[in-house]
Tab-separated table of C-alpha atoms in Angstrom:
chain	number	residue	atom	x	y	z
A	29	UNK	CA	-6.653	2.427	-38.486
A	30	UNK	CA	-7.845	2.404	-34.957
A	31	UNK	CA	-11.305	3.760	-34.459
A	32	UNK	CA	-11.153	6.296	-31.877
A	33	UNK	CA	-11.469	10.013	-31.490
A	34	UNK	CA	-8.220	11.708	-30.690
A	35	UNK	CA	-8.730	13.941	-27.570
A	36	UNK	CA	-6.327	16.508	-25.778
A	37	UNK	CA	-5.801	13.843	-23.164
A	38	UNK	CA	-4.306	11.542	-26.054
A	39	UNK	CA	-2.435	14.529	-27.377
A	40	UNK	CA	-0.617	15.339	-24.414
A	41	UNK	CA	0.301	11.914	-23.487
A	42	UNK	CA	2.009	11.293	-26.902
A	43	UNK	CA	3.819	14.189	-27.103
A	44	UNK	CA	5.094	13.792	-23.383
A	45	UNK	CA	6.237	10.314	-24.431
A	46	UNK	CA	7.948	11.532	-27.592
A	47	UNK	CA	10.256	14.206	-26.482
A	48	UNK	CA	8.181	17.278	-26.417
A	49	UNK	CA	7.597	19.785	-23.506
A	50	UNK	CA	5.101	22.079	-22.514
A	51	UNK	CA	6.196	25.808	-22.536
A	52	UNK	CA	2.906	27.912	-22.150
A	53	UNK	CA	-0.433	26.410	-20.806
A	54	UNK	CA	-3.848	28.252	-21.025
A	55	UNK	CA	-7.844	27.569	-20.757
A	56	UNK	CA	-8.074	26.792	-24.552
A	57	UNK	CA	-4.983	25.662	-25.679
A	58	UNK	CA	-1.055	24.723	-24.617
A	59	UNK	CA	2.337	25.336	-26.650
A	60	UNK	CA	4.490	22.418	-26.693
A	61	UNK	CA	8.227	22.367	-28.257
A	62	UNK	CA	10.350	19.359	-28.875
A	63	UNK	CA	13.106	19.434	-26.204
A	64	UNK	CA	15.813	19.487	-29.089
A	65	UNK	CA	14.441	22.058	-31.261
A	66	UNK	CA	13.053	25.299	-29.240
A	67	UNK	CA	12.471	27.045	-32.670
A	68	UNK	CA	9.728	24.515	-33.548
A	69	UNK	CA	6.333	24.348	-31.654
A	70	UNK	CA	2.766	23.114	-31.685
A	71	UNK	CA	-0.484	24.105	-30.447
A	72	UNK	CA	-2.476	21.749	-28.226
A	73	UNK	CA	-6.061	22.308	-28.258
A	74	UNK	CA	-7.718	21.674	-24.902
A	75	UNK	CA	-11.471	22.036	-25.760
A	76	UNK	CA	-12.497	18.695	-27.905
A	77	UNK	CA	-15.823	20.447	-28.815
A	78	UNK	CA	-14.423	23.740	-30.323
A	79	UNK	CA	-15.094	24.358	-33.971
A	80	UNK	CA	-11.369	24.629	-35.070
A	81	UNK	CA	-10.281	21.305	-32.678
A	82	UNK	CA	-10.189	18.590	-35.723
A	83	UNK	CA	-8.395	21.360	-37.920
A	84	UNK	CA	-5.828	22.230	-35.185
A	85	UNK	CA	-5.238	18.667	-34.454
A	86	UNK	CA	-4.663	17.961	-38.193
A	87	UNK	CA	-1.906	20.838	-38.187
A	88	UNK	CA	-0.418	19.261	-35.002
A	89	UNK	CA	-0.097	15.687	-36.525
A	90	UNK	CA	1.387	17.107	-39.654
A	91	UNK	CA	4.215	18.978	-37.735
A	92	UNK	CA	4.787	15.917	-35.645
A	93	UNK	CA	4.852	13.424	-38.709
A	94	UNK	CA	7.293	15.691	-40.465
A	95	UNK	CA	9.858	16.029	-37.425
A	96	UNK	CA	9.448	11.793	-36.861
A	97	UNK	CA	9.485	11.310	-40.656
A	98	UNK	CA	6.342	9.345	-40.748
A	99	UNK	CA	3.241	9.168	-42.421
A	100	UNK	CA	0.411	11.666	-40.848
A	101	UNK	CA	-1.852	8.297	-40.505
A	102	UNK	CA	0.482	6.572	-38.719
A	103	UNK	CA	1.441	8.943	-35.974
A	104	UNK	CA	-2.374	9.929	-35.577
A	105	UNK	CA	-3.136	6.087	-35.166
A	106	UNK	CA	-0.638	5.994	-32.440
A	107	UNK	CA	-1.698	9.253	-30.706
A	108	UNK	CA	-5.185	7.424	-30.900
A	109	UNK	CA	-4.086	4.182	-29.015
A	110	UNK	CA	-2.605	5.951	-26.130
A	111	UNK	CA	-5.564	4.703	-23.796
A	112	UNK	CA	-6.196	1.873	-25.928
A	113	UNK	CA	-5.192	-1.742	-25.508
A	114	UNK	CA	-5.014	-3.638	-28.924
A	115	UNK	CA	-5.005	-7.626	-29.029
A	116	UNK	CA	-3.574	-8.801	-32.508
A	117	UNK	CA	-4.885	-12.343	-33.768
A	118	UNK	CA	-2.305	-13.271	-36.402
A	119	UNK	CA	-3.044	-16.331	-39.019
A	120	UNK	CA	-0.066	-17.406	-40.799
A	121	UNK	CA	-0.085	-19.733	-43.719
A	122	UNK	CA	1.192	-20.399	-47.055
A	123	UNK	CA	-1.970	-19.770	-48.684
A	124	UNK	CA	-1.919	-16.079	-47.163
A	125	UNK	CA	-0.702	-13.931	-50.007
A	126	UNK	CA	-0.725	-10.027	-50.713
A	127	UNK	CA	-3.068	-9.395	-47.877
A	128	UNK	CA	-5.593	-11.867	-48.433
A	129	UNK	CA	-6.896	-15.103	-46.708
A	130	UNK	CA	-9.143	-17.979	-47.560
A	131	UNK	CA	-12.493	-17.760	-47.001
A	132	UNK	CA	-12.445	-20.547	-44.633
A	133	UNK	CA	-9.554	-19.174	-42.718
A	134	UNK	CA	-10.729	-15.527	-42.465
A	135	UNK	CA	-14.176	-16.857	-41.085
A	136	UNK	CA	-12.197	-19.099	-38.474
A	137	UNK	CA	-10.113	-15.738	-37.585
A	138	UNK	CA	-13.348	-13.833	-37.109
A	139	UNK	CA	-15.479	-16.163	-35.294
A	140	UNK	CA	-12.344	-16.744	-33.032
A	141	UNK	CA	-12.050	-13.123	-31.921
A	142	UNK	CA	-15.439	-12.973	-30.659
A	143	UNK	CA	-15.626	-16.170	-28.898
A	144	UNK	CA	-11.836	-15.727	-27.465
A	145	UNK	CA	-13.023	-12.336	-25.839
A	146	UNK	CA	-16.435	-13.853	-24.601
A	147	UNK	CA	-14.587	-16.864	-22.830
A	148	UNK	CA	-12.003	-14.639	-21.245
A	149	UNK	CA	-14.760	-12.447	-20.234
A	150	UNK	CA	-16.372	-15.058	-18.903
A	151	UNK	CA	-13.653	-16.587	-17.013
A	152	UNK	CA	-13.101	-13.194	-15.361
A	153	UNK	CA	-16.272	-13.296	-13.666
A	154	UNK	CA	-16.565	-17.384	-12.654
A	155	UNK	CA	-13.990	-20.149	-13.581
A	156	UNK	CA	-15.854	-22.851	-14.844
A	157	UNK	CA	-14.463	-25.658	-17.286
A	158	UNK	CA	-17.613	-25.555	-19.715
A	159	UNK	CA	-19.773	-22.639	-19.821
A	160	UNK	CA	-22.733	-24.064	-22.282
A	161	UNK	CA	-25.339	-21.855	-22.138
A	162	UNK	CA	-24.502	-20.209	-18.544
A	163	UNK	CA	-21.839	-17.879	-19.765
A	164	UNK	CA	-22.513	-14.576	-18.068
A	165	UNK	CA	-24.417	-11.708	-19.745
A	166	UNK	CA	-21.669	-9.172	-18.756
A	167	UNK	CA	-19.561	-11.631	-21.080
A	168	UNK	CA	-21.260	-10.993	-23.992
A	169	UNK	CA	-21.919	-7.200	-23.407
A	170	UNK	CA	-18.384	-6.938	-23.016
A	171	UNK	CA	-17.624	-8.451	-26.507
A	172	UNK	CA	-20.188	-6.083	-27.639
A	173	UNK	CA	-18.172	-2.774	-26.747
A	174	UNK	CA	-15.053	-3.734	-28.239
A	175	UNK	CA	-13.992	-2.553	-31.558
A	176	UNK	CA	-12.148	-4.411	-34.775
A	177	UNK	CA	-9.581	-2.406	-36.578
A	178	UNK	CA	-8.182	-2.531	-40.151
A	179	UNK	CA	-6.881	-5.928	-41.296
A	180	UNK	CA	-3.092	-5.530	-42.069
A	181	UNK	CA	-1.320	-7.431	-45.122
A	182	UNK	CA	1.125	-10.168	-44.875
A	183	UNK	CA	0.194	-12.510	-42.138
A	184	UNK	CA	-3.181	-11.772	-41.570
A	185	UNK	CA	-3.502	-9.803	-38.615
A	186	UNK	CA	-6.901	-8.636	-36.888
A	187	UNK	CA	-6.706	-6.191	-34.077
A	188	UNK	CA	-9.244	-6.326	-31.377
A	189	UNK	CA	-9.597	-2.816	-29.323
A	190	UNK	CA	-10.675	-2.340	-26.007
A	191	UNK	CA	-10.388	0.685	-23.550
A	192	UNK	CA	-7.547	1.062	-21.211
A	193	UNK	CA	-8.580	4.590	-19.435
A	194	UNK	CA	-8.979	4.089	-15.743
A	195	UNK	CA	-10.788	5.824	-13.141
A	196	UNK	CA	-9.035	7.567	-10.516
A	197	UNK	CA	-8.212	6.044	-7.251
A	198	UNK	CA	-10.062	8.143	-4.448
A	199	UNK	CA	-8.699	8.153	-0.675
A	200	UNK	CA	-9.416	8.024	2.660
A	201	UNK	CA	-9.049	10.784	4.898
A	202	UNK	CA	-6.030	9.064	6.087
A	203	UNK	CA	-4.600	8.521	2.672
A	204	UNK	CA	-5.538	4.803	2.378
A	205	UNK	CA	-6.952	4.031	-1.137
A	206	UNK	CA	-10.647	3.649	-1.270
A	207	UNK	CA	-12.435	1.154	-3.968
A	208	UNK	CA	-15.263	2.676	-5.667
A	209	UNK	CA	-17.525	0.732	-7.841
A	210	UNK	CA	-17.754	3.053	-10.908
A	211	UNK	CA	-13.685	3.344	-10.279
A	212	UNK	CA	-13.243	-0.371	-10.378
A	213	UNK	CA	-15.590	-1.135	-13.571
A	214	UNK	CA	-12.899	0.752	-15.372
A	215	UNK	CA	-10.583	-2.153	-14.765
A	216	UNK	CA	-12.891	-4.810	-16.811
A	217	UNK	CA	-11.564	-4.679	-19.944
A	218	UNK	CA	-7.872	-4.823	-19.041
A	219	UNK	CA	-8.595	-7.648	-16.751
A	220	UNK	CA	-10.210	-9.623	-19.347
A	221	UNK	CA	-7.164	-9.453	-21.343
A	222	UNK	CA	-5.084	-10.406	-18.656
A	223	UNK	CA	-7.142	-13.371	-18.176
A	224	UNK	CA	-6.893	-14.172	-21.993
A	225	UNK	CA	-3.247	-13.869	-21.690
A	226	UNK	CA	-2.723	-16.213	-19.003
A	227	UNK	CA	-5.517	-18.664	-20.086
A	228	UNK	CA	-3.655	-18.985	-23.534
A	229	UNK	CA	-0.431	-19.293	-21.962
A	230	UNK	CA	-1.539	-22.128	-20.052
A	231	UNK	CA	-3.415	-23.845	-23.009
A	232	UNK	CA	-0.104	-23.391	-24.891
A	233	UNK	CA	2.037	-24.836	-22.075
A	234	UNK	CA	0.029	-27.760	-22.148
A	235	UNK	CA	-0.023	-28.473	-26.176
A	236	UNK	CA	2.686	-26.797	-27.589
A	237	UNK	CA	5.707	-26.001	-25.243
A	238	UNK	CA	6.168	-29.874	-24.009
A	239	UNK	CA	6.733	-33.223	-25.101
A	240	UNK	CA	4.342	-35.081	-23.329
A	241	UNK	CA	0.451	-34.985	-23.497
A	242	UNK	CA	-1.097	-33.174	-20.351
A	243	UNK	CA	-2.606	-35.507	-17.704
A	244	UNK	CA	-6.537	-35.212	-16.956
A	245	UNK	CA	-5.511	-33.442	-13.530
A	246	UNK	CA	-3.480	-30.943	-15.603
A	247	UNK	CA	-6.503	-30.333	-17.801
A	248	UNK	CA	-8.711	-29.699	-15.178
A	249	UNK	CA	-6.335	-27.854	-13.183
A	250	UNK	CA	-5.836	-25.265	-16.230
A	251	UNK	CA	-9.678	-24.154	-15.229
A	252	UNK	CA	-8.320	-22.077	-12.634
A	253	UNK	CA	-5.932	-20.138	-15.121
A	254	UNK	CA	-9.219	-19.105	-17.009
A	255	UNK	CA	-8.599	-22.328	-19.836
A	256	UNK	CA	-12.156	-23.478	-20.851
A	257	UNK	CA	-13.761	-25.543	-23.422
A	258	UNK	CA	-14.967	-22.481	-25.155
A	259	UNK	CA	-11.276	-21.364	-24.946
A	260	UNK	CA	-10.269	-24.493	-26.686
A	261	UNK	CA	-13.027	-24.016	-29.276
A	262	UNK	CA	-11.963	-20.561	-30.468
A	263	UNK	CA	-8.321	-21.780	-31.068
A	264	UNK	CA	-9.595	-24.499	-33.095
A	265	UNK	CA	-11.443	-22.216	-35.178
A	266	UNK	CA	-8.484	-21.104	-36.687
A	267	UNK	CA	-6.007	-24.073	-36.726
A	268	UNK	CA	-8.564	-26.703	-37.089
A	269	UNK	CA	-11.870	-25.226	-38.627
A	270	UNK	CA	-10.210	-22.459	-40.815
A	271	UNK	CA	-7.154	-25.038	-41.365
A	272	UNK	CA	-4.677	-22.324	-40.965
A	273	UNK	CA	-0.974	-23.463	-39.960
A	274	UNK	CA	-0.225	-20.858	-37.281
A	275	UNK	CA	-2.194	-18.912	-35.118
A	276	UNK	CA	-1.060	-16.325	-32.456
A	277	UNK	CA	-2.563	-13.922	-30.073
A	278	UNK	CA	-0.168	-10.789	-29.148
A	279	UNK	CA	-0.906	-7.902	-26.452
A	280	UNK	CA	0.080	-4.290	-27.028
A	281	UNK	CA	-0.757	-2.424	-24.015
A	282	UNK	CA	-1.857	1.336	-24.231
A	283	UNK	CA	1.393	3.161	-23.785
A	284	UNK	CA	-0.293	5.793	-21.465
A	285	UNK	CA	-1.841	2.905	-18.507
A	286	UNK	CA	-0.160	0.948	-16.500
A	287	UNK	CA	1.600	-2.040	-17.985
A	288	UNK	CA	0.367	-5.347	-16.841
A	289	UNK	CA	3.178	-7.559	-15.344
A	290	UNK	CA	4.129	-11.136	-15.578
A	291	UNK	CA	2.206	-11.554	-18.485
A	292	UNK	CA	2.923	-13.052	-21.925
A	293	UNK	CA	2.959	-10.218	-24.827
A	294	UNK	CA	2.725	-13.380	-27.469
A	295	UNK	CA	1.203	-16.666	-27.216
A	296	UNK	CA	1.575	-19.223	-30.606
A	297	UNK	CA	-0.551	-22.366	-31.626
A	298	UNK	CA	0.093	-24.367	-34.673
A	299	UNK	CA	-2.119	-26.751	-36.641
A	300	UNK	CA	0.080	-29.789	-36.127
A	301	UNK	CA	-1.488	-29.500	-32.247
A	302	UNK	CA	-4.694	-29.410	-33.022
A	303	UNK	CA	-5.552	-32.841	-31.674
A	304	UNK	CA	-4.340	-31.993	-28.030
A	305	UNK	CA	-6.589	-29.044	-27.948
A	306	UNK	CA	-9.224	-30.913	-29.231
A	307	UNK	CA	-8.578	-33.087	-26.182
A	308	UNK	CA	-8.784	-30.704	-23.675
A	309	UNK	CA	-11.450	-29.294	-24.939
A	310	UNK	CA	-13.261	-32.483	-24.626
A	311	UNK	CA	-12.022	-33.198	-20.962
A	312	UNK	CA	-13.402	-30.125	-19.805
A	313	UNK	CA	-16.683	-30.189	-21.386
A	314	UNK	CA	-17.200	-33.384	-19.833
A	315	UNK	CA	-15.844	-32.849	-16.616
A	316	UNK	CA	-18.743	-31.687	-14.057
A	317	UNK	CA	-16.932	-29.312	-11.698
A	318	UNK	CA	-18.545	-26.182	-9.813
A	319	UNK	CA	-18.063	-22.831	-10.926
A	320	UNK	CA	-15.744	-20.553	-8.987
A	321	UNK	CA	-16.147	-17.054	-8.236
A	322	UNK	CA	-13.342	-14.402	-9.092
A	323	UNK	CA	-13.220	-11.307	-7.139
A	324	UNK	CA	-10.667	-8.492	-7.416
A	325	UNK	CA	-9.853	-6.260	-4.302
A	326	UNK	CA	-7.796	-4.665	-2.063
A	327	UNK	CA	-6.918	-6.484	1.405
A	328	UNK	CA	-8.050	-4.316	4.480
A	329	UNK	CA	-7.388	-6.301	7.675
A	330	UNK	CA	-5.100	-9.306	8.368
A	331	UNK	CA	-5.072	-11.211	11.603
A	332	UNK	CA	-3.123	-14.358	12.447
A	333	UNK	CA	-3.032	-16.087	15.895
A	334	UNK	CA	0.240	-17.786	17.725
A	335	UNK	CA	0.282	-21.167	16.600
A	336	UNK	CA	-2.359	-21.348	14.041
A	337	UNK	CA	-1.879	-22.952	10.609
A	338	UNK	CA	-4.012	-20.108	8.772
A	339	UNK	CA	-4.439	-16.471	9.151
A	340	UNK	CA	-7.609	-14.578	8.396
A	341	UNK	CA	-7.889	-12.135	5.537
A	342	UNK	CA	-10.511	-9.551	4.871
A	343	UNK	CA	-10.879	-8.161	1.236
A	344	UNK	CA	-12.558	-5.121	0.181
A	345	UNK	CA	-14.266	-5.919	-3.526
A	346	UNK	CA	-17.409	-5.471	-5.646
A	347	UNK	CA	-20.229	-7.908	-5.675
A	348	UNK	CA	-23.330	-7.498	-7.756
A	349	UNK	CA	-22.603	-3.746	-8.125
A	350	UNK	CA	-22.047	-2.923	-4.522
A	351	UNK	CA	-18.750	-2.530	-2.296
A	352	UNK	CA	-18.657	-5.467	0.273
A	353	UNK	CA	-16.044	-7.163	2.419
A	354	UNK	CA	-15.221	-10.775	2.003
A	355	UNK	CA	-13.236	-12.766	4.448
A	356	UNK	CA	-11.504	-15.862	4.302
A	357	UNK	CA	-8.628	-18.078	5.541
A	358	UNK	CA	-5.127	-18.692	4.041
A	359	UNK	CA	-2.292	-21.090	4.833
A	360	UNK	CA	0.717	-19.445	6.287
A	361	UNK	CA	2.770	-19.418	2.994
A	362	UNK	CA	-0.009	-17.484	1.012
A	363	UNK	CA	-0.874	-15.437	3.857
A	364	UNK	CA	2.903	-14.063	3.980
A	365	UNK	CA	2.404	-13.151	0.343
A	366	UNK	CA	-0.869	-11.394	1.168
A	367	UNK	CA	0.788	-9.516	3.583
A	368	UNK	CA	3.361	-8.487	1.012
A	369	UNK	CA	0.573	-7.454	-1.257
A	370	UNK	CA	-1.037	-5.567	1.354
A	371	UNK	CA	1.886	-3.424	2.550
A	372	UNK	CA	2.349	-2.834	-1.424
A	373	UNK	CA	-1.366	-1.430	-1.383
A	374	UNK	CA	-1.805	-4.012	-4.565
A	375	UNK	CA	-5.119	-5.325	-5.743
A	376	UNK	CA	-5.184	-9.107	-5.344
A	377	UNK	CA	-7.459	-11.726	-7.064
A	378	UNK	CA	-9.189	-14.476	-5.377
A	379	UNK	CA	-10.954	-17.506	-6.511
A	380	UNK	CA	-13.042	-19.842	-4.859
A	381	UNK	CA	-16.612	-20.540	-3.553
A	382	UNK	CA	-18.139	-17.785	-2.402
A	383	UNK	CA	-21.017	-17.153	0.188
A	384	UNK	CA	-22.433	-13.588	0.199
A	385	UNK	CA	-25.951	-13.805	1.829
A	386	UNK	CA	-27.761	-10.385	1.714
A	387	UNK	CA	-27.286	-8.658	5.276
A	388	UNK	CA	-25.141	-10.996	6.285
A	389	UNK	CA	-20.839	-11.114	6.483
A	390	UNK	CA	-19.453	-12.478	3.310
A	391	UNK	CA	-16.910	-15.339	3.290
A	392	UNK	CA	-15.106	-17.609	0.907
A	393	UNK	CA	-13.443	-21.041	0.550
A	394	UNK	CA	-10.458	-19.905	-1.250
A	395	UNK	CA	-9.194	-22.071	-4.321
A	396	UNK	CA	-6.383	-19.583	-5.422
A	397	UNK	CA	-5.008	-16.429	-4.477
A	398	UNK	CA	-2.560	-14.118	-5.947
A	399	UNK	CA	-1.739	-10.309	-7.288
A	400	UNK	CA	-4.061	-8.579	-10.092
A	401	UNK	CA	-1.706	-9.021	-12.933
A	402	UNK	CA	-4.110	-6.647	-14.826
A	403	UNK	CA	-2.595	-3.533	-12.933
A	404	UNK	CA	0.152	-2.342	-10.706
A	405	UNK	CA	0.001	-1.332	-7.252
A	406	UNK	CA	-2.697	1.524	-6.086
A	407	UNK	CA	-0.033	4.084	-5.787
A	408	UNK	CA	1.876	3.062	-9.047
A	409	UNK	CA	-1.808	3.474	-10.903
A	410	UNK	CA	-2.483	6.658	-9.201
A	411	UNK	CA	0.929	8.149	-10.406
């Protein structure tokens, strides 16, 4: 069961996606009917702290469950997760039976859940091959906010629950989207999952989905996609320490929030490839490379002079809790992509070496540049 209180927004979101229509609206409640049955209706309470709110929700849930021919607890779970992303960690092994798993395998799965989320959160802030004791405090704070759902029988499944309720995008007087620190903070949980998805996909491509071992340069380059020694260690806690044959991570995005693009929905690892994961972990731990800052933001200005081989980009972003502008140069091919994202009013992500002295213009030497996969364009997100 997902541990989340159901509120008016969750109720309305679920009904609107399930073939129901609002027929009457008031300050304290709304009346909704199925589009194919105008003789039926449910009352949707609008005041979450009203004395009869939970009782009214129970009545609504029972009626919806009756129409959908499903258990009320399943309907309640789906209503509750309208603004929640669920990451499912699954262990598959011959030893898993009747919803139980070996103590060793279970410990590996639970430990991996924490370490995967911490390493992904760290990579969302800084790209680094090996963090050691330098994992950002914000990464640990993020993991403390997450919730675990109840495990499911069969192949042992552990759900990790995170928020996907995003702040509104304010606008300047001319209609151009404006970045606000408070609103941007609401995207962090989703960006962590986008980082986790991409980093696991990259690690699986190097270890599971090819006929040869990755080169040292490929291992080191994977850091730009969020792979780290700590991420590898988290995977190994399941397939090596936990001695589980198959370990996969699946991403179920919140139904009522913008769905990420160009990300794998499921990534699989097997115990037979543990040696390759171990090799990558060792390489990244021993390679000394500087940490690279990750910035998310919106392009505000672009300039390209005649006969120049690079163009200048000015990014509005958040640094140390404050809105700031960062300028950097891009080669012509990447600059054209930046112009496309600028026209689409799409958030972008940049990694590289940041120079942001207080009271002076901030600049960056860019290593990678691309769209923010965790969300849609600003206009689509607002819709």
